[in-house]
Amino acid sequence: MPDSLDFPRKPVLVLGASGFIGARLVEALSAGTSYRPIAASRRPKPGGLVLDATDPAAMREAIRGASRVVNCIAGSNETMVRSTQALCDAARGKPPGRIVHLSSMAVYGFASGRIREDQPAVDPVSGYGQAKIACEQIIGKYMRDGGNAVILRPTCVFGPGSTQWTTRLARLLETRRIGDLGPAGDGCCNLAFIDDVVAATISALDAGGVAGQTFNVSSSAELTWNEFLVRFAKSLGATPVKRIAPRMLKLETKLLAPVRKIAGKVLHGSATEAITPSLAALWAQDIRIDSTAAVDALRMPQTPPDAMIAAAVQWLHSASPASRLEFAR
């Protein structure tokens, strides 16, 4: 008899597989021996599945034969809600073993202090946060109807491939539009390293005793945004790190952000990166996301901040400008 048996890999449907988190997840699943990813998106890479996730009939067909489903879909608020509804409706007819749904820390709105998973939203909640809340409510109803699902709430997902929290911040630091923000940057920096998010997601596919639960996914390192930005700037070589006057930040957010945001849809240069009021508010927000439950139940790794930054800078220095802009999430 053979020394070992070659067990079949469980098919995992990854929705939103062309995005930042989805693409990294597909890569990690492919490298392992337990799962076989089915990469689904509107604009898939070679070998992927073309899927309009808002189409109920297409979703029913896509989940056929999938042992697990991971919902990484980004896009507009409407797209996120409609695709989550289509997924749950399809899953009621032929339930997969488990759905892992990626939500966001945005569901907490302007909450402050140490935040665990039972924290209710505090106004104001962004449109994105409201859409994520609506998606969680859809998943919640699916679970109450007997479905098996786990919700993950990542914080600011940082690392190689991130246009939102790596490329954008690097550009702003390199052009000295941000740096040491003074009191405006003393808020809690809640980062989640991309590989830690992926590891937690894979663990959630089959972890015991977690069905129906929600988990914060974040680094446990307690940094302010000023501390993180200064470290990131030094690693990038964007020195000396500039101290940003309050009036300059106010000018950016109140007057220049709308213009830069429009220009950024056409041009992808550093001059068009918008420092939006919501981004500035996050830098000052006293919110500390507690991910103890995910570390314990999902064995989520905790990559140290300097290692996160080193990996991001290595990617930034090696990636082409086009590849930096490839992912939307």
mmCIF file of C-alpha atoms in Angstrom, residues 5-321:
data_model
loop_
_atom_site.group_PDB
_atom_site.id
_atom_site.type_symbol
_atom_site.label_atom_id
_atom_site.label_comp_id
_atom_site.label_asym_id
_atom_site.label_seq_id
_atom_site.Cartn_x
_atom_site.Cartn_y
_atom_site.Cartn_z
ATOM 1 C CA LEU A 5 -3.209 8.881 0.038
ATOM 2 C CA ASP A 6 -3.679 11.664 -2.491
ATOM 3 C CA PHE A 7 -6.885 13.327 -1.275
ATOM 4 C CA PRO A 8 -8.734 15.574 -3.751
ATOM 5 C CA ARG A 9 -8.405 19.309 -3.205
ATOM 6 C CA LYS A 10 -11.596 21.088 -2.161
ATOM 7 C CA PRO A 11 -12.887 23.466 -4.863
ATOM 8 C CA VAL A 12 -13.107 27.036 -3.521
ATOM 9 C CA LEU A 13 -14.963 29.658 -5.533
ATOM 10 C CA VAL A 14 -13.241 33.026 -5.064
ATOM 11 C CA LEU A 15 -15.554 35.912 -6.007
ATOM 12 C CA GLY A 16 -13.714 39.101 -6.919
ATOM 13 C CA ALA A 17 -10.603 37.101 -7.784
ATOM 14 C CA SER A 18 -9.053 39.815 -9.952
ATOM 15 C CA GLY A 19 -8.934 42.302 -7.076
ATOM 16 C CA PHE A 20 -6.109 42.853 -4.619
ATOM 17 C CA ILE A 21 -7.184 40.440 -1.868
ATOM 18 C CA GLY A 22 -8.845 37.958 -4.230
ATOM 19 C CA ALA A 23 -5.786 37.615 -6.461
ATOM 20 C CA ARG A 24 -3.470 37.062 -3.497
ATOM 21 C CA LEU A 25 -5.901 34.502 -2.075
ATOM 22 C CA VAL A 26 -6.060 32.567 -5.352
ATOM 23 C CA GLU A 27 -2.264 32.534 -5.474
ATOM 24 C CA ALA A 28 -2.017 31.169 -1.926
ATOM 25 C CA LEU A 29 -4.715 28.528 -2.469
ATOM 26 C CA SER A 30 -2.993 27.381 -5.663
ATOM 27 C CA ALA A 31 0.312 26.992 -3.830
ATOM 28 C CA GLY A 32 -1.239 24.766 -1.159
ATOM 29 C CA THR A 33 -2.418 21.179 -1.294
ATOM 30 C CA SER A 34 -5.828 21.390 0.395
ATOM 31 C CA TYR A 35 -7.841 23.630 -1.942
ATOM 32 C CA ARG A 36 -8.379 24.189 -5.654
ATOM 33 C CA PRO A 37 -9.321 27.808 -6.336
ATOM 34 C CA ILE A 38 -11.922 28.752 -8.939
ATOM 35 C CA ALA A 39 -11.123 32.388 -9.727
ATOM 36 C CA ALA A 40 -14.269 34.308 -10.712
ATOM 37 C CA SER A 41 -14.611 37.972 -11.695
ATOM 38 C CA ARG A 42 -15.990 40.256 -14.384
ATOM 39 C CA ARG A 43 -12.562 40.582 -15.987
ATOM 40 C CA PRO A 44 -10.752 37.363 -15.087
ATOM 41 C CA LYS A 45 -7.139 36.553 -15.744
ATOM 42 C CA PRO A 46 -6.352 33.615 -18.076
ATOM 43 C CA GLY A 47 -7.972 30.456 -16.771
ATOM 44 C CA GLY A 48 -10.471 32.350 -14.626
ATOM 45 C CA LEU A 49 -14.241 32.258 -14.691
ATOM 46 C CA VAL A 50 -16.149 35.169 -16.228
ATOM 47 C CA LEU A 51 -18.896 36.105 -13.792
ATOM 48 C CA ASP A 52 -21.332 38.946 -13.323
ATOM 49 C CA ALA A 53 -21.857 38.334 -9.613
ATOM 50 C CA THR A 54 -24.995 40.478 -9.558
ATOM 51 C CA ASP A 55 -26.720 38.040 -11.958
ATOM 52 C CA PRO A 56 -28.620 35.448 -9.858
ATOM 53 C CA ALA A 57 -28.638 32.834 -12.624
ATOM 54 C CA ALA A 58 -24.922 33.224 -13.255
ATOM 55 C CA MET A 59 -24.231 32.975 -9.535
ATOM 56 C CA ARG A 60 -26.268 29.780 -9.219
ATOM 57 C CA GLU A 61 -24.197 28.235 -11.981
ATOM 58 C CA ALA A 62 -20.909 29.498 -10.521
ATOM 59 C CA ILE A 63 -21.392 27.967 -7.073
ATOM 60 C CA ARG A 64 -22.400 24.598 -8.507
ATOM 61 C CA GLY A 65 -19.778 22.132 -7.368
ATOM 62 C CA ALA A 66 -17.971 24.612 -5.089
ATOM 63 C CA SER A 67 -17.146 23.194 -1.667
ATOM 64 C CA ARG A 68 -16.423 26.648 -0.207
ATOM 65 C CA VAL A 69 -17.023 30.252 -1.368
ATOM 66 C CA VAL A 70 -15.035 33.368 -0.490
ATOM 67 C CA ASN A 71 -16.690 36.703 -1.237
ATOM 68 C CA CYS A 72 -13.974 39.297 -1.960
ATOM 69 C CA ILE A 73 -16.077 41.436 -4.286
ATOM 70 C CA ALA A 74 -15.301 45.155 -4.273
ATOM 71 C CA GLY A 75 -16.734 47.731 -6.670
ATOM 72 C CA SER A 76 -19.582 50.148 -6.138
ATOM 73 C CA ASN A 77 -21.769 50.014 -3.056
ATOM 74 C CA GLU A 78 -24.673 48.744 -5.146
ATOM 75 C CA THR A 79 -22.527 46.021 -6.720
ATOM 76 C CA MET A 80 -21.363 44.750 -3.335
ATOM 77 C CA VAL A 81 -24.896 44.534 -1.949
ATOM 78 C CA ARG A 82 -26.460 42.999 -5.066
ATOM 79 C CA SER A 83 -23.714 40.392 -5.457
ATOM 80 C CA THR A 84 -23.943 39.388 -1.799
ATOM 81 C CA GLN A 85 -27.710 38.975 -2.158
ATOM 82 C CA ALA A 86 -27.248 36.915 -5.340
ATOM 83 C CA LEU A 87 -24.697 34.704 -3.572
ATOM 84 C CA CYS A 88 -26.933 34.003 -0.585
ATOM 85 C CA ASP A 89 -29.989 33.382 -2.757
ATOM 86 C CA ALA A 90 -28.024 30.913 -4.888
ATOM 87 C CA ALA A 91 -26.499 29.237 -1.835
ATOM 88 C CA ARG A 92 -29.925 28.513 -0.345
ATOM 89 C CA GLY A 93 -30.656 26.251 -3.291
ATOM 90 C CA LYS A 94 -27.366 24.341 -3.150
ATOM 91 C CA PRO A 95 -25.429 25.350 -0.024
ATOM 92 C CA PRO A 96 -21.637 25.203 -0.144
ATOM 93 C CA GLY A 97 -19.854 23.879 2.931
ATOM 94 C CA ARG A 98 -19.117 27.435 4.054
ATOM 95 C CA ILE A 99 -19.149 31.025 2.806
ATOM 96 C CA VAL A 100 -16.358 33.295 4.026
ATOM 97 C CA HIS A 101 -17.477 36.885 3.537
ATOM 98 C CA LEU A 102 -15.003 39.770 3.628
ATOM 99 C CA SER A 103 -16.492 42.863 5.202
ATOM 100 C CA SER A 104 -14.571 45.865 6.588
ATOM 101 C CA MET A 105 -13.753 47.876 9.693
ATOM 102 C CA ALA A 106 -15.800 50.605 7.985
ATOM 103 C CA VAL A 107 -18.913 49.051 9.557
ATOM 104 C CA TYR A 108 -17.907 50.630 12.895
ATOM 105 C CA GLY A 109 -18.169 54.155 11.509
ATOM 106 C CA PHE A 110 -16.753 56.740 13.906
ATOM 107 C CA ALA A 111 -16.524 54.442 16.936
ATOM 108 C CA SER A 112 -13.606 55.076 19.268
ATOM 109 C CA GLY A 113 -11.577 53.142 21.793
ATOM 110 C CA ARG A 114 -10.777 49.427 21.665
ATOM 111 C CA ILE A 115 -13.240 47.807 19.281
ATOM 112 C CA ARG A 116 -14.351 44.200 19.475
ATOM 113 C CA GLU A 117 -16.739 42.475 17.126
ATOM 114 C CA ASP A 118 -19.867 43.325 19.137
ATOM 115 C CA GLN A 119 -19.318 47.084 18.754
ATOM 116 C CA PRO A 120 -22.317 48.758 17.040
ATOM 117 C CA ALA A 121 -21.806 51.369 14.345
ATOM 118 C CA VAL A 122 -21.333 54.973 15.429
ATOM 119 C CA ASP A 123 -22.392 57.806 13.116
ATOM 120 C CA PRO A 124 -21.208 59.122 10.786
ATOM 121 C CA VAL A 125 -20.858 55.925 8.751
ATOM 122 C CA SER A 126 -19.552 56.279 5.200
ATOM 123 C CA GLY A 127 -21.546 55.091 2.204
ATOM 124 C CA TYR A 128 -19.032 52.269 1.844
ATOM 125 C CA GLY A 129 -19.507 51.342 5.501
ATOM 126 C CA GLN A 130 -23.287 51.358 5.116
ATOM 127 C CA ALA A 131 -23.000 49.044 2.099
ATOM 128 C CA LYS A 132 -20.794 46.677 4.078
ATOM 129 C CA ILE A 133 -23.348 46.695 6.909
ATOM 130 C CA ALA A 134 -26.083 45.832 4.400
ATOM 131 C CA CYS A 135 -23.962 42.955 3.082
ATOM 132 C CA GLU A 136 -23.419 41.637 6.598
ATOM 133 C CA GLN A 137 -27.160 41.759 7.214
ATOM 134 C CA ILE A 138 -27.731 39.656 4.095
ATOM 135 C CA ILE A 139 -25.139 37.138 5.265
ATOM 136 C CA GLY A 140 -26.714 37.200 8.729
ATOM 137 C CA LYS A 141 -30.115 36.259 7.328
ATOM 138 C CA TYR A 142 -28.508 33.455 5.328
ATOM 139 C CA MET A 143 -26.989 32.111 8.549
ATOM 140 C CA ARG A 144 -30.282 32.395 10.437
ATOM 141 C CA ASP A 145 -31.862 30.377 7.641
ATOM 142 C CA GLY A 146 -29.377 27.582 8.336
ATOM 143 C CA GLY A 147 -26.448 28.535 6.110
ATOM 144 C CA ASN A 148 -22.833 28.148 7.221
ATOM 145 C CA ALA A 149 -20.864 31.398 6.957
ATOM 146 C CA VAL A 150 -18.063 33.352 8.618
ATOM 147 C CA ILE A 151 -17.609 37.132 8.368
ATOM 148 C CA LEU A 152 -14.153 38.732 8.403
ATOM 149 C CA ARG A 153 -13.661 42.469 8.966
ATOM 150 C CA PRO A 154 -10.216 43.489 7.705
ATOM 151 C CA THR A 155 -8.793 46.884 8.591
ATOM 152 C CA CYS A 156 -6.529 48.830 6.177
ATOM 153 C CA VAL A 157 -5.032 46.009 4.097
ATOM 154 C CA PHE A 158 -1.400 46.899 3.462
ATOM 155 C CA GLY A 159 1.398 45.248 1.537
ATOM 156 C CA PRO A 160 2.491 44.270 -1.981
ATOM 157 C CA GLY A 161 -0.273 44.912 -4.503
ATOM 158 C CA SER A 162 -2.299 47.432 -2.508
ATOM 159 C CA THR A 163 -3.092 50.585 -4.459
ATOM 160 C CA GLN A 164 -5.151 51.985 -1.586
ATOM 161 C CA TRP A 165 -2.781 51.672 1.370
ATOM 162 C CA THR A 166 0.635 51.048 -0.208
ATOM 163 C CA THR A 167 0.953 52.796 -3.565
ATOM 164 C CA ARG A 168 -1.176 55.811 -2.667
ATOM 165 C CA LEU A 169 0.551 56.487 0.646
ATOM 166 C CA ALA A 170 3.979 55.939 -0.911
ATOM 167 C CA ARG A 171 3.254 58.532 -3.578
ATOM 168 C CA LEU A 172 2.050 61.040 -1.028
ATOM 169 C CA LEU A 173 5.140 60.502 1.116
ATOM 170 C CA GLU A 174 7.551 60.666 -1.814
ATOM 171 C CA THR A 175 6.085 63.964 -2.973
ATOM 172 C CA ARG A 176 6.129 65.305 0.611
ATOM 173 C CA ARG A 177 2.384 65.937 0.609
ATOM 174 C CA ILE A 178 2.165 63.936 3.821
ATOM 175 C CA GLY A 179 4.688 62.995 6.484
ATOM 176 C CA ASP A 180 4.538 63.829 10.163
ATOM 177 C CA LEU A 181 0.965 65.083 10.416
ATOM 178 C CA GLY A 182 1.241 66.429 13.945
ATOM 179 C CA PRO A 183 -1.990 66.139 15.976
ATOM 180 C CA ALA A 184 -3.848 65.246 12.754
ATOM 181 C CA GLY A 185 -1.920 61.957 12.586
ATOM 182 C CA ASP A 186 -2.188 60.843 16.194
ATOM 183 C CA GLY A 187 -5.061 58.446 15.498
ATOM 184 C CA CYS A 188 -4.621 54.678 15.765
ATOM 185 C CA CYS A 189 -3.130 53.028 12.675
ATOM 186 C CA ASN A 190 -5.026 49.795 12.110
ATOM 187 C CA LEU A 191 -3.177 47.879 9.422
ATOM 188 C CA ALA A 192 -3.713 44.307 8.267
ATOM 189 C CA PHE A 193 -0.867 42.768 6.276
ATOM 190 C CA ILE A 194 -2.183 41.163 3.083
ATOM 191 C CA ASP A 195 -0.593 37.763 3.778
ATOM 192 C CA ASP A 196 -2.089 37.722 7.290
ATOM 193 C CA VAL A 197 -5.543 38.476 5.835
ATOM 194 C CA VAL A 198 -5.143 35.656 3.319
ATOM 195 C CA ALA A 199 -3.996 33.240 6.022
ATOM 196 C CA ALA A 200 -7.002 34.083 8.195
ATOM 197 C CA THR A 201 -9.331 33.647 5.211
ATOM 198 C CA ILE A 202 -7.926 30.219 4.359
ATOM 199 C CA SER A 203 -8.152 29.154 7.994
ATOM 200 C CA ALA A 204 -11.798 30.286 8.107
ATOM 201 C CA LEU A 205 -12.684 27.914 5.262
ATOM 202 C CA ASP A 206 -12.625 24.884 7.567
ATOM 203 C CA ALA A 207 -11.879 26.035 11.109
ATOM 204 C CA GLY A 208 -14.056 24.299 13.675
ATOM 205 C CA GLY A 209 -16.325 26.157 16.056
ATOM 206 C CA VAL A 210 -16.417 29.406 14.053
ATOM 207 C CA ALA A 211 -19.553 29.031 11.923
ATOM 208 C CA GLY A 212 -21.822 32.038 12.330
ATOM 209 C CA GLN A 213 -19.092 34.178 13.874
ATOM 210 C CA THR A 214 -17.558 37.517 12.902
ATOM 211 C CA PHE A 215 -13.862 38.318 13.289
ATOM 212 C CA ASN A 216 -11.829 41.502 13.176
ATOM 213 C CA VAL A 217 -8.715 41.009 11.053
ATOM 214 C CA SER A 218 -5.915 43.411 11.952
ATOM 215 C CA SER A 219 -2.383 43.742 13.235
ATOM 216 C CA SER A 220 -2.098 43.885 17.001
ATOM 217 C CA ALA A 221 0.779 46.394 16.775
ATOM 218 C CA GLU A 222 -0.236 49.650 18.427
ATOM 219 C CA LEU A 223 1.029 52.465 16.221
ATOM 220 C CA THR A 224 -0.226 55.943 15.510
ATOM 221 C CA TRP A 225 -0.509 56.983 11.882
ATOM 222 C CA ASN A 226 2.380 59.392 12.444
ATOM 223 C CA GLU A 227 4.600 56.563 13.666
ATOM 224 C CA PHE A 228 3.690 54.379 10.701
ATOM 225 C CA LEU A 229 4.054 57.135 8.097
ATOM 226 C CA VAL A 230 7.477 58.174 9.387
ATOM 227 C CA ARG A 231 8.694 54.544 9.341
ATOM 228 C CA PHE A 232 7.284 54.033 5.849
ATOM 229 C CA ALA A 233 8.840 57.264 4.578
ATOM 230 C CA LYS A 234 12.282 56.364 5.942
ATOM 231 C CA SER A 235 12.118 52.908 4.387
ATOM 232 C CA LEU A 236 11.117 54.461 1.055
ATOM 233 C CA GLY A 237 13.983 56.945 1.277
ATOM 234 C CA ALA A 238 11.465 59.817 1.329
ATOM 235 C CA THR A 239 13.581 61.826 3.746
ATOM 236 C CA PRO A 240 13.794 64.205 5.420
ATOM 237 C CA VAL A 241 10.243 63.501 6.547
ATOM 238 C CA LYS A 242 8.235 66.688 6.212
ATOM 239 C CA ARG A 243 6.092 68.074 9.042
ATOM 240 C CA ILE A 244 2.738 68.937 7.497
ATOM 241 C CA ALA A 245 1.156 72.136 8.786
ATOM 242 C CA PRO A 246 -2.544 71.887 9.756
ATOM 243 C CA ARG A 247 -3.473 74.583 7.248
ATOM 244 C CA MET A 248 -1.895 72.567 4.400
ATOM 245 C CA LEU A 249 -3.842 69.445 5.317
ATOM 246 C CA LYS A 250 -7.026 71.484 5.536
ATOM 247 C CA LEU A 251 -6.323 72.974 2.103
ATOM 248 C CA GLU A 252 -5.814 69.483 0.672
ATOM 249 C CA THR A 253 -8.998 68.000 2.087
ATOM 250 C CA LYS A 254 -11.376 70.935 1.681
ATOM 251 C CA LEU A 255 -10.329 72.574 -1.579
ATOM 252 C CA LEU A 256 -7.970 70.349 -3.572
ATOM 253 C CA ALA A 257 -9.399 66.883 -2.924
ATOM 254 C CA PRO A 258 -12.422 67.214 -5.276
ATOM 255 C CA VAL A 259 -10.216 68.477 -8.119
ATOM 256 C CA ARG A 260 -7.541 65.835 -7.586
ATOM 257 C CA LYS A 261 -10.126 63.065 -7.351
ATOM 258 C CA ILE A 262 -11.546 63.940 -10.760
ATOM 259 C CA ALA A 263 -8.084 64.277 -12.277
ATOM 260 C CA GLY A 264 -7.028 60.966 -10.758
ATOM 261 C CA LYS A 265 -9.618 59.116 -12.838
ATOM 262 C CA VAL A 266 -7.791 60.249 -15.954
ATOM 263 C CA LEU A 267 -4.169 60.606 -14.846
ATOM 264 C CA HIS A 268 -2.376 58.303 -12.431
ATOM 265 C CA GLY A 269 0.442 60.599 -11.381
ATOM 266 C CA SER A 270 1.281 61.455 -7.779
ATOM 267 C CA ALA A 271 -0.044 64.995 -8.203
ATOM 268 C CA THR A 272 -3.584 63.644 -8.642
ATOM 269 C CA GLU A 273 -3.742 61.567 -5.447
ATOM 270 C CA ALA A 274 -6.596 62.990 -3.392
ATOM 271 C CA ILE A 275 -6.356 63.388 0.379
ATOM 272 C CA THR A 276 -10.057 63.097 1.053
ATOM 273 C CA PRO A 277 -11.820 64.287 4.208
ATOM 274 C CA SER A 278 -12.565 60.646 5.108
ATOM 275 C CA LEU A 279 -8.888 59.720 4.852
ATOM 276 C CA ALA A 280 -7.858 62.670 7.013
ATOM 277 C CA ALA A 281 -10.543 61.735 9.549
ATOM 278 C CA LEU A 282 -9.189 58.180 9.723
ATOM 279 C CA TRP A 283 -5.668 59.462 10.457
ATOM 280 C CA ALA A 284 -7.037 61.269 13.518
ATOM 281 C CA GLN A 285 -9.570 58.654 14.682
ATOM 282 C CA ASP A 286 -8.933 57.054 18.074
ATOM 283 C CA ILE A 287 -10.079 53.553 17.094
ATOM 284 C CA ARG A 288 -8.139 50.423 18.017
ATOM 285 C CA ILE A 289 -9.420 47.275 16.317
ATOM 286 C CA ASP A 290 -9.054 44.228 18.560
ATOM 287 C CA SER A 291 -8.275 41.070 16.567
ATOM 288 C CA THR A 292 -7.659 38.744 19.521
ATOM 289 C CA ALA A 293 -10.528 36.461 18.495
ATOM 290 C CA ALA A 294 -9.095 35.911 14.987
ATOM 291 C CA VAL A 295 -5.612 35.259 16.345
ATOM 292 C CA ASP A 296 -7.017 32.641 18.724
ATOM 293 C CA ALA A 297 -9.694 30.941 16.605
ATOM 294 C CA LEU A 298 -8.192 31.306 13.122
ATOM 295 C CA ARG A 299 -4.501 31.210 14.074
ATOM 296 C CA MET A 300 -4.071 34.487 12.221
ATOM 297 C CA PRO A 301 -0.378 35.435 11.868
ATOM 298 C CA GLN A 302 0.828 38.799 13.123
ATOM 299 C CA THR A 303 3.510 40.162 10.817
ATOM 300 C CA PRO A 304 5.531 42.904 12.581
ATOM 301 C CA PRO A 305 5.103 46.435 11.148
ATOM 302 C CA ASP A 306 8.728 46.715 9.976
ATOM 303 C CA ALA A 307 8.392 43.422 8.083
ATOM 304 C CA MET A 308 5.155 44.652 6.475
ATOM 305 C CA ILE A 309 6.852 47.858 5.391
ATOM 306 C CA ALA A 310 9.940 46.047 4.066
ATOM 307 C CA ALA A 311 7.788 43.759 1.907
ATOM 308 C CA ALA A 312 5.777 46.704 0.584
ATOM 309 C CA VAL A 313 8.865 48.756 -0.253
ATOM 310 C CA GLN A 314 10.517 45.806 -1.982
ATOM 311 C CA TRP A 315 7.411 45.397 -4.142
ATOM 312 C CA LEU A 316 7.225 49.126 -4.896
ATOM 313 C CA HIS A 317 10.846 49.174 -6.014
ATOM 314 C CA SER A 318 10.496 46.082 -8.194
ATOM 315 C CA ALA A 319 6.993 46.508 -9.640
ATOM 316 C CA SER A 320 6.341 48.315 -12.892
ATOM 317 C CA PRO A 321 4.070 51.399 -12.777
#
